[in-house]
XYZ file of N, CA and C in Angstrom:
807
model
N 168.626 56.834 218.297
C 169.094 55.841 217.455
C 170.024 56.253 216.573
N 170.960 55.521 216.294
C 172.042 55.702 215.311
C 171.913 54.625 214.183
N 171.689 54.947 212.995
C 171.394 53.955 211.911
C 172.781 53.938 211.323
N 173.440 52.869 211.138
C 174.824 52.579 210.651
C 174.578 52.378 209.087
N 175.768 52.664 208.378
C 175.461 52.530 206.806
C 175.358 51.081 206.477
N 174.413 50.680 205.467
C 174.184 49.462 205.070
C 174.818 48.963 203.889
N 175.086 50.126 202.998
C 175.490 49.655 201.668
C 176.999 50.234 201.278
N 177.555 50.915 202.234
C 178.653 51.459 202.004
C 179.703 50.547 201.478
N 180.586 50.648 200.514
C 181.365 49.826 200.122
C 180.765 48.965 199.065
N 179.643 49.171 198.551
C 178.805 48.206 197.595
C 178.214 49.113 196.626
N 177.484 50.082 197.213
C 176.587 51.041 196.277
C 177.444 52.274 196.165
N 178.373 52.631 197.021
C 179.125 53.659 196.906
C 180.432 53.448 197.842
N 181.478 54.237 197.584
C 182.662 53.972 198.284
C 182.564 54.092 199.807
N 183.450 53.447 200.549
C 183.316 53.332 202.037
C 184.361 54.297 202.587
N 185.440 54.760 201.661
C 186.532 55.684 202.095
C 186.126 57.018 201.761
N 186.165 57.905 202.907
C 185.602 59.266 202.762
C 186.305 59.823 201.457
N 187.636 59.927 201.339
C 188.125 60.731 200.268
C 187.812 60.150 198.827
N 187.554 58.821 198.732
C 187.139 58.420 197.649
C 185.760 58.731 197.376
N 184.891 58.555 198.327
C 183.480 58.974 198.029
C 183.420 60.402 197.662
N 183.979 61.276 198.365
C 183.830 62.679 198.170
C 184.394 62.930 196.578
N 185.411 62.340 196.180
C 185.909 62.447 194.816
C 184.885 62.024 193.822
N 184.341 60.845 194.141
C 183.307 60.428 193.118
C 181.997 61.338 193.012
N 181.667 61.682 194.270
C 180.392 62.767 194.270
C 180.793 64.143 193.329
N 181.993 64.490 193.630
C 182.400 65.642 192.833
C 182.322 65.425 191.410
N 182.917 64.258 191.023
C 182.874 63.858 189.614
C 181.474 63.875 189.118
N 180.411 63.162 189.837
C 178.998 63.235 189.497
C 178.280 64.524 189.366
N 178.854 65.427 190.154
C 178.172 66.824 190.220
C 178.936 67.986 189.495
N 179.873 67.603 188.623
C 180.789 68.602 188.072
C 180.046 69.052 186.672
N 179.094 70.048 186.940
C 178.327 70.593 185.953
C 178.913 72.057 185.599
N 178.126 72.597 184.627
C 178.475 73.929 184.216
C 178.261 74.805 185.389
N 179.407 75.480 185.783
C 179.138 76.509 187.029
C 178.329 77.627 186.736
N 178.114 78.174 185.486
C 177.243 79.233 185.047
C 175.785 78.849 185.013
N 175.370 77.547 185.288
C 174.135 77.013 185.056
C 173.302 77.753 186.457
N 172.280 78.247 186.451
C 171.653 78.943 187.513
C 170.961 77.584 188.325
N 170.986 77.726 189.668
C 170.098 76.779 190.344
C 168.831 77.442 190.785
N 167.900 76.529 190.657
C 166.489 77.080 190.710
C 165.897 76.282 192.022
N 164.898 77.034 192.641
C 164.264 76.395 193.749
C 163.040 75.663 193.178
N 162.802 74.566 193.787
C 161.888 73.489 193.357
C 161.223 72.885 194.487
N 159.849 72.361 194.264
C 159.178 71.805 195.385
C 159.668 70.396 195.473
N 160.015 69.658 194.513
C 160.485 68.247 194.727
C 161.390 67.739 193.425
N 161.941 66.646 193.624
C 162.606 66.051 192.650
C 162.757 64.472 192.643
N 163.030 63.975 191.615
C 163.010 62.534 191.551
C 164.458 62.208 191.072
N 165.182 61.320 191.792
C 166.457 60.852 191.620
C 166.645 59.279 191.576
N 167.363 58.633 191.019
C 167.571 57.190 191.037
C 168.376 56.845 192.406
N 168.514 55.470 192.591
C 169.162 55.034 193.900
C 170.038 53.942 193.675
N 170.569 53.497 192.418
C 171.484 52.437 192.152
C 172.917 52.808 192.666
N 173.814 51.864 192.367
C 175.199 52.230 192.581
C 175.702 53.355 191.889
N 176.555 54.217 192.523
C 176.893 55.425 191.916
C 177.610 55.348 190.757
N 178.209 54.286 190.465
C 178.829 54.140 189.021
C 177.797 54.044 187.981
N 176.610 53.439 188.272
C 175.659 53.387 187.393
C 174.646 54.724 187.143
N 174.179 55.222 188.194
C 173.353 56.243 188.259
C 173.593 57.455 189.147
N 174.845 57.507 189.573
C 175.354 58.699 190.290
C 175.264 59.956 189.340
N 175.588 59.873 188.202
C 175.535 61.002 187.269
C 174.281 61.536 186.918
N 173.174 60.566 187.043
C 171.849 61.268 186.939
C 171.439 61.955 188.320
N 171.609 61.459 189.301
C 171.332 62.123 190.589
C 172.086 63.364 190.802
N 173.314 63.347 190.353
C 174.092 64.527 190.436
C 173.838 65.642 189.567
N 173.184 65.267 188.453
C 172.543 66.398 187.429
C 171.338 66.982 188.089
N 170.660 66.268 188.740
C 169.515 66.903 189.551
C 169.995 67.735 190.738
N 170.697 67.272 191.475
C 170.958 68.007 192.698
C 171.865 69.217 192.579
N 172.520 69.231 191.318
C 173.327 70.487 191.025
C 172.479 71.354 190.111
N 171.296 71.065 189.789
C 170.334 71.870 189.210
C 169.420 72.659 190.027
N 169.388 72.400 191.258
C 168.378 73.057 192.053
C 168.917 73.629 193.466
N 168.339 74.582 193.894
C 168.601 75.186 195.216
C 168.210 74.172 196.328
N 169.274 73.755 197.263
C 168.997 72.689 198.164
C 168.894 73.355 199.450
N 167.426 73.414 199.978
C 167.206 73.901 201.397
C 167.975 73.077 202.450
N 168.036 73.369 203.744
C 168.537 72.559 204.702
C 167.539 71.651 205.271
N 166.187 71.673 204.976
C 165.287 70.529 205.468
C 164.838 69.741 204.280
N 164.983 68.641 204.425
C 164.701 67.523 203.293
C 163.873 66.307 203.866
N 162.771 66.135 203.099
C 162.043 64.803 203.195
C 162.707 63.895 202.083
N 163.184 62.731 202.486
C 163.780 61.680 201.564
C 162.515 60.533 201.522
N 162.049 60.522 200.407
C 160.619 59.446 200.259
C 161.183 58.430 199.337
N 161.562 57.154 199.851
C 162.144 56.167 199.136
C 161.301 54.909 199.221
N 161.869 53.863 198.821
C 161.309 52.555 198.656
C 161.630 51.720 199.804
N 160.680 50.611 200.252
C 160.938 49.622 201.075
C 161.138 48.407 200.234
N 162.386 48.180 199.840
C 162.581 46.860 198.840
C 162.406 45.641 199.486
N 162.585 45.391 200.819
C 162.588 44.187 201.469
C 161.154 44.045 202.307
N 160.635 42.919 202.278
C 159.340 42.584 202.850
C 159.400 42.601 204.317
N 159.986 43.594 205.034
C 159.961 43.509 206.443
C 159.674 44.750 206.953
N 159.013 44.917 208.103
C 158.609 46.215 208.791
C 157.235 46.625 208.065
N 157.086 47.956 208.672
C 155.893 48.590 208.138
C 155.905 48.962 206.866
N 154.546 48.923 206.158
C 154.460 49.355 204.821
C 154.766 50.899 204.447
N 154.633 51.752 205.502
C 154.944 52.915 205.447
C 155.554 53.406 206.614
N 156.893 53.462 206.617
C 157.898 53.540 207.848
C 158.496 54.935 207.814
N 158.421 55.498 208.967
C 159.242 56.645 209.327
C 160.258 56.505 210.425
N 161.274 57.343 210.527
C 162.061 57.330 211.705
C 161.945 58.900 212.188
N 161.769 59.266 213.351
C 161.581 60.537 213.749
C 162.733 60.975 214.591
N 163.709 60.339 215.013
C 164.580 60.701 215.952
C 165.914 60.094 215.600
N 167.142 60.648 216.053
C 168.508 59.997 215.875
C 169.153 60.676 214.687
N 170.075 59.545 214.282
C 170.942 60.176 213.124
C 171.194 58.808 212.244
N 171.686 59.212 211.080
C 171.961 58.354 210.052
C 173.614 58.455 209.811
N 174.300 57.365 209.843
C 175.823 57.717 209.680
C 176.236 57.163 208.163
N 177.057 57.898 207.760
C 177.680 57.619 206.305
C 179.153 57.756 206.606
N 180.000 57.161 205.448
C 181.502 57.592 205.536
C 181.829 58.984 205.939
N 180.910 59.845 205.593
C 181.225 61.246 205.727
C 180.845 61.951 207.158
N 180.207 61.076 207.908
C 179.801 61.625 209.215
C 178.191 61.297 209.439
N 177.813 61.848 210.427
C 176.380 61.559 210.880
C 175.392 62.642 210.259
N 174.370 62.359 209.969
C 173.230 63.234 209.606
C 172.055 63.145 210.503
N 171.621 64.267 211.052
C 170.681 64.346 212.084
C 169.186 64.337 211.486
N 168.422 63.482 212.142
C 166.898 63.505 211.649
C 166.172 64.777 212.135
N 165.396 65.465 211.446
C 164.740 66.473 211.821
C 163.502 66.253 212.491
N 163.772 66.254 214.044
C 162.512 65.754 214.786
C 161.107 66.474 214.667
N 161.313 67.808 214.649
C 160.006 68.610 214.481
C 159.498 68.270 213.171
N 160.048 68.179 212.243
C 159.371 67.898 210.656
C 158.966 66.496 210.823
N 159.681 65.654 211.498
C 159.063 64.199 211.532
C 157.889 64.104 212.288
N 157.782 64.883 213.348
C 156.498 64.862 214.235
C 155.394 65.456 213.262
N 155.630 66.583 212.680
C 154.523 66.996 211.752
C 154.026 66.070 210.758
N 154.926 65.283 210.271
C 154.585 64.423 209.178
C 153.775 63.114 209.635
N 154.126 62.770 210.833
C 153.347 61.601 211.515
C 152.015 62.200 211.799
N 151.727 63.395 212.260
C 150.336 63.844 212.642
C 149.583 64.057 211.314
N 150.246 64.405 210.216
C 149.524 64.673 208.969
C 149.266 63.352 208.104
N 150.163 62.415 208.268
C 150.059 61.080 207.510
C 149.745 59.837 208.547
N 148.459 59.627 208.630
C 147.987 58.516 209.565
C 148.802 57.311 209.309
N 148.993 57.068 208.041
C 149.566 55.577 207.644
C 151.091 55.477 208.046
N 151.764 56.511 208.415
C 153.126 56.389 208.766
C 153.302 55.886 210.158
N 154.194 54.808 210.203
C 154.544 54.368 211.560
C 155.991 54.213 211.927
N 156.349 54.454 213.010
C 157.744 54.502 213.487
C 158.241 53.119 213.321
N 159.372 52.866 212.727
C 159.884 51.636 212.363
C 161.325 51.583 211.880
N 162.265 51.106 212.753
C 163.712 50.976 212.419
C 163.969 49.802 211.354
N 163.144 48.703 211.574
C 163.366 47.577 210.864
C 163.374 47.756 209.407
N 162.373 48.503 209.011
C 162.174 48.689 207.429
C 163.324 49.487 206.948
N 163.982 50.360 207.775
C 165.028 51.302 207.345
C 166.275 50.563 207.467
N 166.515 49.582 208.064
C 167.824 49.050 208.524
C 168.808 48.613 207.451
N 168.245 47.972 206.348
C 168.996 47.592 205.406
C 168.416 48.244 203.891
N 167.758 49.085 204.137
C 167.247 49.937 202.878
C 168.191 50.947 202.288
N 168.451 50.608 200.918
C 169.576 51.510 200.188
C 168.949 52.548 199.639
N 167.733 52.716 199.178
C 167.250 53.878 198.375
C 167.380 55.259 199.134
N 167.282 55.220 200.306
C 167.436 56.486 201.024
C 168.880 56.686 201.440
N 169.449 55.775 201.821
C 170.925 55.804 202.290
C 171.848 56.428 201.156
N 171.643 56.086 199.901
C 172.595 56.541 198.939
C 172.284 57.900 198.664
N 171.353 58.539 199.098
C 171.148 60.023 198.803
C 171.963 60.962 199.799
N 172.290 60.450 200.994
C 172.792 61.157 202.130
C 174.143 61.514 201.527
N 175.224 60.956 201.061
C 176.448 61.406 201.033
C 176.496 62.543 199.935
N 175.661 62.542 198.804
C 175.442 63.564 198.041
C 174.999 64.924 198.754
N 174.069 64.741 199.581
C 173.643 65.917 200.320
C 174.621 66.330 201.323
N 175.575 65.542 201.908
C 176.329 65.959 202.851
C 177.561 66.818 202.142
N 177.743 66.418 201.020
C 178.633 67.350 200.155
C 178.074 68.641 199.816
N 176.767 68.586 199.209
C 176.259 69.703 198.492
C 175.794 70.711 199.632
N 175.088 70.205 200.635
C 174.461 71.205 201.693
C 174.726 70.505 203.083
N 175.962 70.655 203.608
C 176.539 69.979 204.768
C 175.537 70.160 205.987
N 174.960 71.272 206.157
C 174.264 71.427 207.318
C 172.757 70.915 207.260
N 172.408 70.103 206.454
C 171.006 69.721 206.233
C 170.736 68.746 207.394
N 169.299 68.781 207.635
C 168.636 67.653 208.482
C 167.403 67.106 207.541
N 167.158 65.835 207.923
C 166.101 65.209 207.024
C 165.321 64.321 207.795
N 164.049 63.774 206.992
C 163.379 62.790 207.465
C 163.320 61.641 206.551
N 163.452 60.376 207.035
C 163.269 59.305 205.996
C 162.047 58.617 205.980
N 161.447 58.366 204.935
C 160.244 57.742 204.825
C 160.390 56.670 203.748
N 159.906 55.427 204.108
C 160.093 54.445 203.165
C 158.744 53.561 202.936
N 158.219 53.559 201.672
C 156.841 53.016 201.339
C 157.108 51.675 200.654
N 156.493 50.736 201.163
C 156.434 49.491 200.484
C 155.298 49.263 199.717
N 154.714 48.047 199.719
C 153.409 47.890 198.675
C 152.217 48.328 199.598
N 151.597 49.463 198.998
C 150.368 49.870 199.734
C 149.306 50.267 198.438
N 148.136 50.307 198.742
C 147.237 50.551 197.682
C 147.388 52.240 197.115
N 146.591 52.315 196.053
C 146.743 53.683 195.546
C 146.002 54.676 196.401
N 144.982 54.463 196.945
C 144.428 55.384 197.968
C 145.149 55.809 199.092
N 145.978 54.786 199.616
C 146.942 55.089 200.856
C 147.950 55.948 200.384
N 148.515 55.789 199.167
C 149.460 56.515 198.552
C 148.913 58.025 198.434
N 147.865 58.129 197.923
C 147.193 59.496 197.906
C 147.097 60.208 199.285
N 146.753 59.297 200.154
C 146.699 59.802 201.543
C 147.975 60.503 202.112
N 149.147 59.634 201.912
C 150.506 59.987 202.306
C 150.735 61.236 201.451
N 150.476 61.376 200.047
C 150.791 62.537 199.275
C 150.227 63.785 199.790
N 148.825 63.774 200.184
C 148.112 64.852 200.767
C 148.512 65.113 202.145
N 148.997 64.158 202.930
C 149.676 64.663 204.164
C 151.040 65.424 203.906
N 151.742 64.900 203.148
C 153.093 65.502 202.787
C 152.762 67.025 202.374
N 151.881 67.170 201.463
C 151.519 68.434 200.971
C 151.124 69.580 202.058
N 150.309 69.043 203.065
C 150.003 69.843 204.254
C 150.999 70.157 204.985
N 152.099 69.300 205.143
C 153.305 69.706 205.904
C 154.078 70.776 205.246
N 154.423 70.393 203.908
C 155.171 71.270 203.040
C 154.576 72.710 203.003
N 153.317 72.712 202.912
C 152.632 73.904 202.654
C 152.572 74.889 203.812
N 152.512 74.292 204.956
C 152.337 75.099 206.211
C 153.782 75.358 206.877
N 154.870 74.772 206.315
C 156.191 74.992 206.863
C 156.626 76.271 206.666
N 157.154 76.887 207.903
C 157.842 78.146 207.756
C 159.083 78.315 207.142
N 159.828 77.174 206.774
C 160.928 76.928 206.168
C 160.749 76.155 204.858
N 161.629 76.313 203.866
C 161.607 75.573 202.696
C 161.978 74.208 203.047
N 161.159 73.361 202.454
C 161.400 71.778 202.500
C 161.296 71.103 201.331
N 162.452 70.423 200.967
C 162.487 69.749 199.723
C 162.001 68.364 199.873
N 161.193 67.809 198.983
C 160.619 66.473 198.857
C 161.456 65.916 197.774
N 162.333 65.005 198.405
C 163.472 64.166 197.357
C 162.962 62.866 197.413
N 162.254 62.421 196.196
C 161.755 61.267 195.826
C 162.568 60.388 195.243
N 162.942 58.980 195.569
C 163.790 58.234 194.714
C 163.330 56.991 194.218
N 163.525 56.980 193.021
C 163.030 55.549 192.253
C 163.993 55.178 191.047
N 164.232 54.076 190.882
C 164.773 53.609 189.607
C 163.520 53.207 188.652
N 163.713 53.157 187.430
C 162.667 52.836 186.535
C 162.719 51.343 186.033
N 162.529 50.932 184.770
C 162.270 49.626 184.485
C 163.576 48.785 184.680
N 163.378 47.571 185.243
C 164.429 46.709 185.559
C 164.530 45.308 184.700
N 165.677 45.173 184.286
C 166.205 43.851 183.829
C 165.592 43.243 182.547
N 165.050 44.174 181.794
C 164.784 43.836 180.372
C 165.794 44.197 179.438
N 165.798 44.138 178.166
C 166.808 44.789 177.231
C 166.592 46.312 177.102
N 167.682 46.940 176.585
C 167.770 48.304 176.664
C 166.701 48.877 175.937
N 166.293 48.518 174.581
C 165.362 49.031 173.804
C 164.094 48.856 174.409
N 163.787 47.839 174.897
C 162.349 47.554 175.857
C 162.231 48.568 176.882
N 163.264 48.702 177.690
C 163.518 49.437 178.934
C 163.205 50.985 178.501
N 163.714 51.405 177.441
C 163.547 52.903 177.047
C 162.198 53.210 176.532
N 161.646 52.271 175.911
C 160.132 52.363 175.565
C 159.256 52.543 176.814
N 159.414 51.612 177.706
C 158.527 51.635 178.891
C 158.903 52.762 179.561
N 160.154 53.091 179.839
C 160.495 54.309 180.704
C 159.907 55.520 180.158
N 159.741 55.685 178.870
C 159.300 56.854 178.218
C 157.818 57.071 178.719
N 157.066 55.885 178.651
C 155.588 55.911 179.166
C 155.499 56.321 180.448
N 156.340 55.994 181.499
C 156.457 56.427 182.796
C 156.696 57.848 182.771
N 157.869 58.220 182.313
C 158.221 59.587 182.331
C 157.228 60.490 181.711
N 156.410 60.200 180.770
C 155.390 61.092 180.078
C 154.338 61.433 181.264
N 153.994 60.198 181.989
C 152.953 60.526 182.975
C 153.601 61.217 184.229
N 154.887 61.086 184.503
C 155.419 61.899 185.648
C 155.426 63.423 184.996
N 155.723 63.677 183.873
C 155.788 65.069 183.435
C 154.278 65.833 183.239
N 153.469 64.795 183.074
C 151.989 65.358 183.194
C 151.490 65.420 184.460
N 152.290 64.996 185.427
C 151.934 65.057 186.920
C 150.615 64.429 187.111
N 150.463 63.087 186.620
C 149.254 62.431 186.724
C 149.408 61.262 187.722
N 149.032 61.258 189.061
C 149.567 60.129 190.047
C 148.637 58.867 189.545
N 147.455 58.967 189.071
C 146.618 57.941 188.810
C 147.181 57.390 187.227
N 147.333 58.375 186.397
C 147.941 57.782 185.307
C 149.252 57.058 185.138
N 150.132 57.524 186.097
C 151.508 56.688 186.404
C 151.156 55.367 186.995
N 150.314 55.334 187.871
C 150.003 54.043 188.730
C 149.448 53.010 187.737
N 148.465 53.454 186.829
C 147.928 52.670 185.877
C 148.741 52.230 184.903
N 149.511 53.274 184.390
C 150.529 52.742 183.163
C 151.488 51.799 183.591
N 152.127 52.075 184.850
C 153.077 51.003 185.208
C 152.478 49.675 185.437
N 151.322 49.542 185.865
C 150.592 48.329 186.238
C 150.294 47.686 184.790
N 149.606 48.369 183.938
C 149.068 47.654 182.756
C 150.241 47.415 181.627
N 151.281 48.275 181.731
C 152.388 48.075 180.782
C 153.546 47.205 181.402
N 153.338 46.809 182.668
C 154.385 46.096 183.300
C 155.667 46.592 183.583
N 155.684 48.003 183.776
C 156.728 48.766 184.055
C 157.293 48.540 185.564
N 158.417 47.972 185.613
C 158.880 47.592 187.240
C 159.750 48.722 187.694
N 158.850 49.671 187.815
C 159.387 51.017 188.334
C 159.355 50.861 190.091
N 160.518 50.627 190.561
C 160.595 50.189 192.037
C 159.955 51.257 192.963
N 160.018 52.461 192.696
C 159.585 53.642 193.482
C 158.291 54.130 192.997
N 157.493 53.345 192.548
C 156.091 53.776 191.930
C 155.299 54.413 193.120
N 155.292 53.663 194.240
C 154.529 54.225 195.443
C 154.988 55.739 195.783
N 156.342 55.756 196.080
C 156.816 57.094 196.353
C 156.466 58.126 195.293
N 156.512 57.894 194.035
C 156.324 58.784 193.061
C 154.997 59.051 192.995
N 154.042 58.321 193.076
C 152.512 58.681 193.224
C 152.265 59.472 194.320
N 152.772 59.255 195.387
C 152.641 60.084 196.687
C 153.231 61.572 196.332
N 154.434 61.496 195.809
C 155.062 62.960 195.395
C 154.122 63.672 194.297
N 153.578 62.925 193.359
C 152.748 63.679 192.490
C 151.430 64.326 193.000
N 151.002 63.379 193.878
C 149.663 63.820 194.795
C 150.134 65.216 195.465
N 151.126 65.159 196.099
C 151.589 66.345 197.084
C 151.708 67.543 196.048
N 152.396 67.326 194.907
C 152.706 68.477 193.950
C 151.383 69.090 193.339
N 150.413 68.171 193.265
C 148.918 68.689 192.748
C 148.543 69.607 193.752
N 148.426 69.234 195.043
C 148.011 69.944 196.154
C 148.691 71.324 196.123
N 150.156 71.371 196.132
C 150.864 72.453 196.203
C 150.899 73.261 195.048
N 150.413 72.752 193.879
C 150.132 73.726 192.757
C 151.509 73.752 191.756
N 152.388 72.747 191.933
C 153.586 72.743 191.102
C 153.058 72.596 189.522
N 153.790 73.401 188.844
C 153.434 73.469 187.355
C 154.400 73.304 186.235
N 155.765 73.078 186.761
C 156.915 73.191 185.939
C 157.812 71.881 186.112
N 157.163 70.686 185.586
C 158.070 69.571 185.709
C 159.207 69.638 184.632
N 160.279 68.960 184.829
C 161.535 68.970 183.833
C 162.154 67.611 183.954
N 162.397 66.923 182.873
C 163.342 65.807 182.887
C 164.714 66.388 182.549
N 165.493 66.154 183.551
C 166.806 66.803 183.641
C 167.995 65.779 182.948
N 167.768 64.603 183.144
C 168.706 63.550 182.509
C 167.955 62.173 182.743
N 168.252 61.396 181.632
C 167.670 59.953 181.572
C 168.914 59.119 181.098
N 168.918 57.875 181.583
C 170.044 56.953 181.254
C 169.564 55.672 181.678
N 170.459 54.432 181.148
C 170.257 53.189 181.557
C 171.471 52.852 182.004
N 171.515 51.694 182.656
C 172.825 51.060 183.173
C 173.617 50.629 182.036
N 173.071 50.445 180.943
C 173.745 49.826 179.676
C 174.713 51.136 179.144
N 174.365 52.309 179.523
C 175.371 53.454 179.017
C 176.654 53.404 179.653
N 176.683 52.681 180.968
C 178.026 52.365 181.744
C 178.565 51.130 181.490
N 177.641 50.064 181.672
C 178.227 48.691 181.513
C 178.445 48.256 180.217
N 177.792 48.688 179.280
C 177.595 48.223 177.832
C 176.760 46.995 177.532
N 176.157 46.387 178.773
C 175.425 45.180 178.484
C 173.969 45.761 178.275
N 173.532 45.475 177.177
C 172.178 45.804 176.689
C 171.263 44.799 176.830
N 171.412 43.658 177.402
C 170.413 42.525 177.558
C 169.586 42.652 178.679
N 170.129 43.165 179.835
C 169.368 43.392 181.113
C 169.645 44.663 181.772
N 168.902 45.628 181.693
C 169.399 46.917 182.189
C 168.329 47.497 183.133
N 168.713 48.543 183.751
C 167.629 49.329 184.763
C 167.948 50.764 184.203
N 166.646 51.398 184.165
C 166.572 52.826 183.581
C 166.438 53.527 184.898
N 167.079 54.878 184.543
C 167.130 56.047 185.680
C 166.715 57.258 185.070
N 165.697 58.028 185.704
C 165.421 59.337 185.399
C 165.762 60.278 186.501
N 166.153 61.353 186.062
C 166.400 62.736 186.965
C 165.315 63.673 186.642
N 164.598 64.326 187.501
C 163.451 65.111 187.260
C 163.344 66.182 188.342
N 162.875 67.237 187.991
C 162.729 68.433 189.072
C 161.102 68.820 188.664
N 160.552 69.415 189.869
C 159.259 69.797 189.851
C 159.032 71.133 190.590
N 158.842 72.257 189.773
C 158.901 73.545 190.622
C 157.398 74.278 190.440
């Protein structure tokens, strides 16, 4: 199966040269800053003009392996609640990216909730927007796309534990790249307060704490499920060094402080 781009020309440029130029702008950091190996990272998935600088700050901070699991959101109520694609390729304006079939099969065996489903992935932007960054920064990578919709906390824990088993036993380094935006469409001041509460739970690596905080505080973090699964996996893997690399809201670009979206870039080593 070849999955064609769904949001090129909207979330990021459709012209290859323009796209590369924007990615280089988003990833232009201190060349002397050392890159570090990490177990996982959290990056946003809005249009590049709004959140690309946050994603770029994370991806240029870490050593990128050639095998990556992208754990994203299923924004649309279509398809399986925990969807995987285990063969084929995804196309972007920069070319095709191959799905890692061996890694995908290992994940399906370890995570019983995962179901093969092209429909859930067909229009989903949260995973797609990560690919051009990775194509520029680590051109020979392969990946596995996972999209989580609305599932219960216990199911998210099951997914996280399955992810940990696969990453722990892999003979090669595998990065768990999780994507989420934070609070949506409240004013900038309110969003920053709410986002701080979510970020604190992420830094504490508390899956239940993050889940409950977002529910009780009405924090509309769209990737809550993926983040809970990631934190569960990190607990099993023994990750001890979380870091908030960069935080921003859409108001930092648009100037509109009445209805914003929050973005956090984080690493976990």
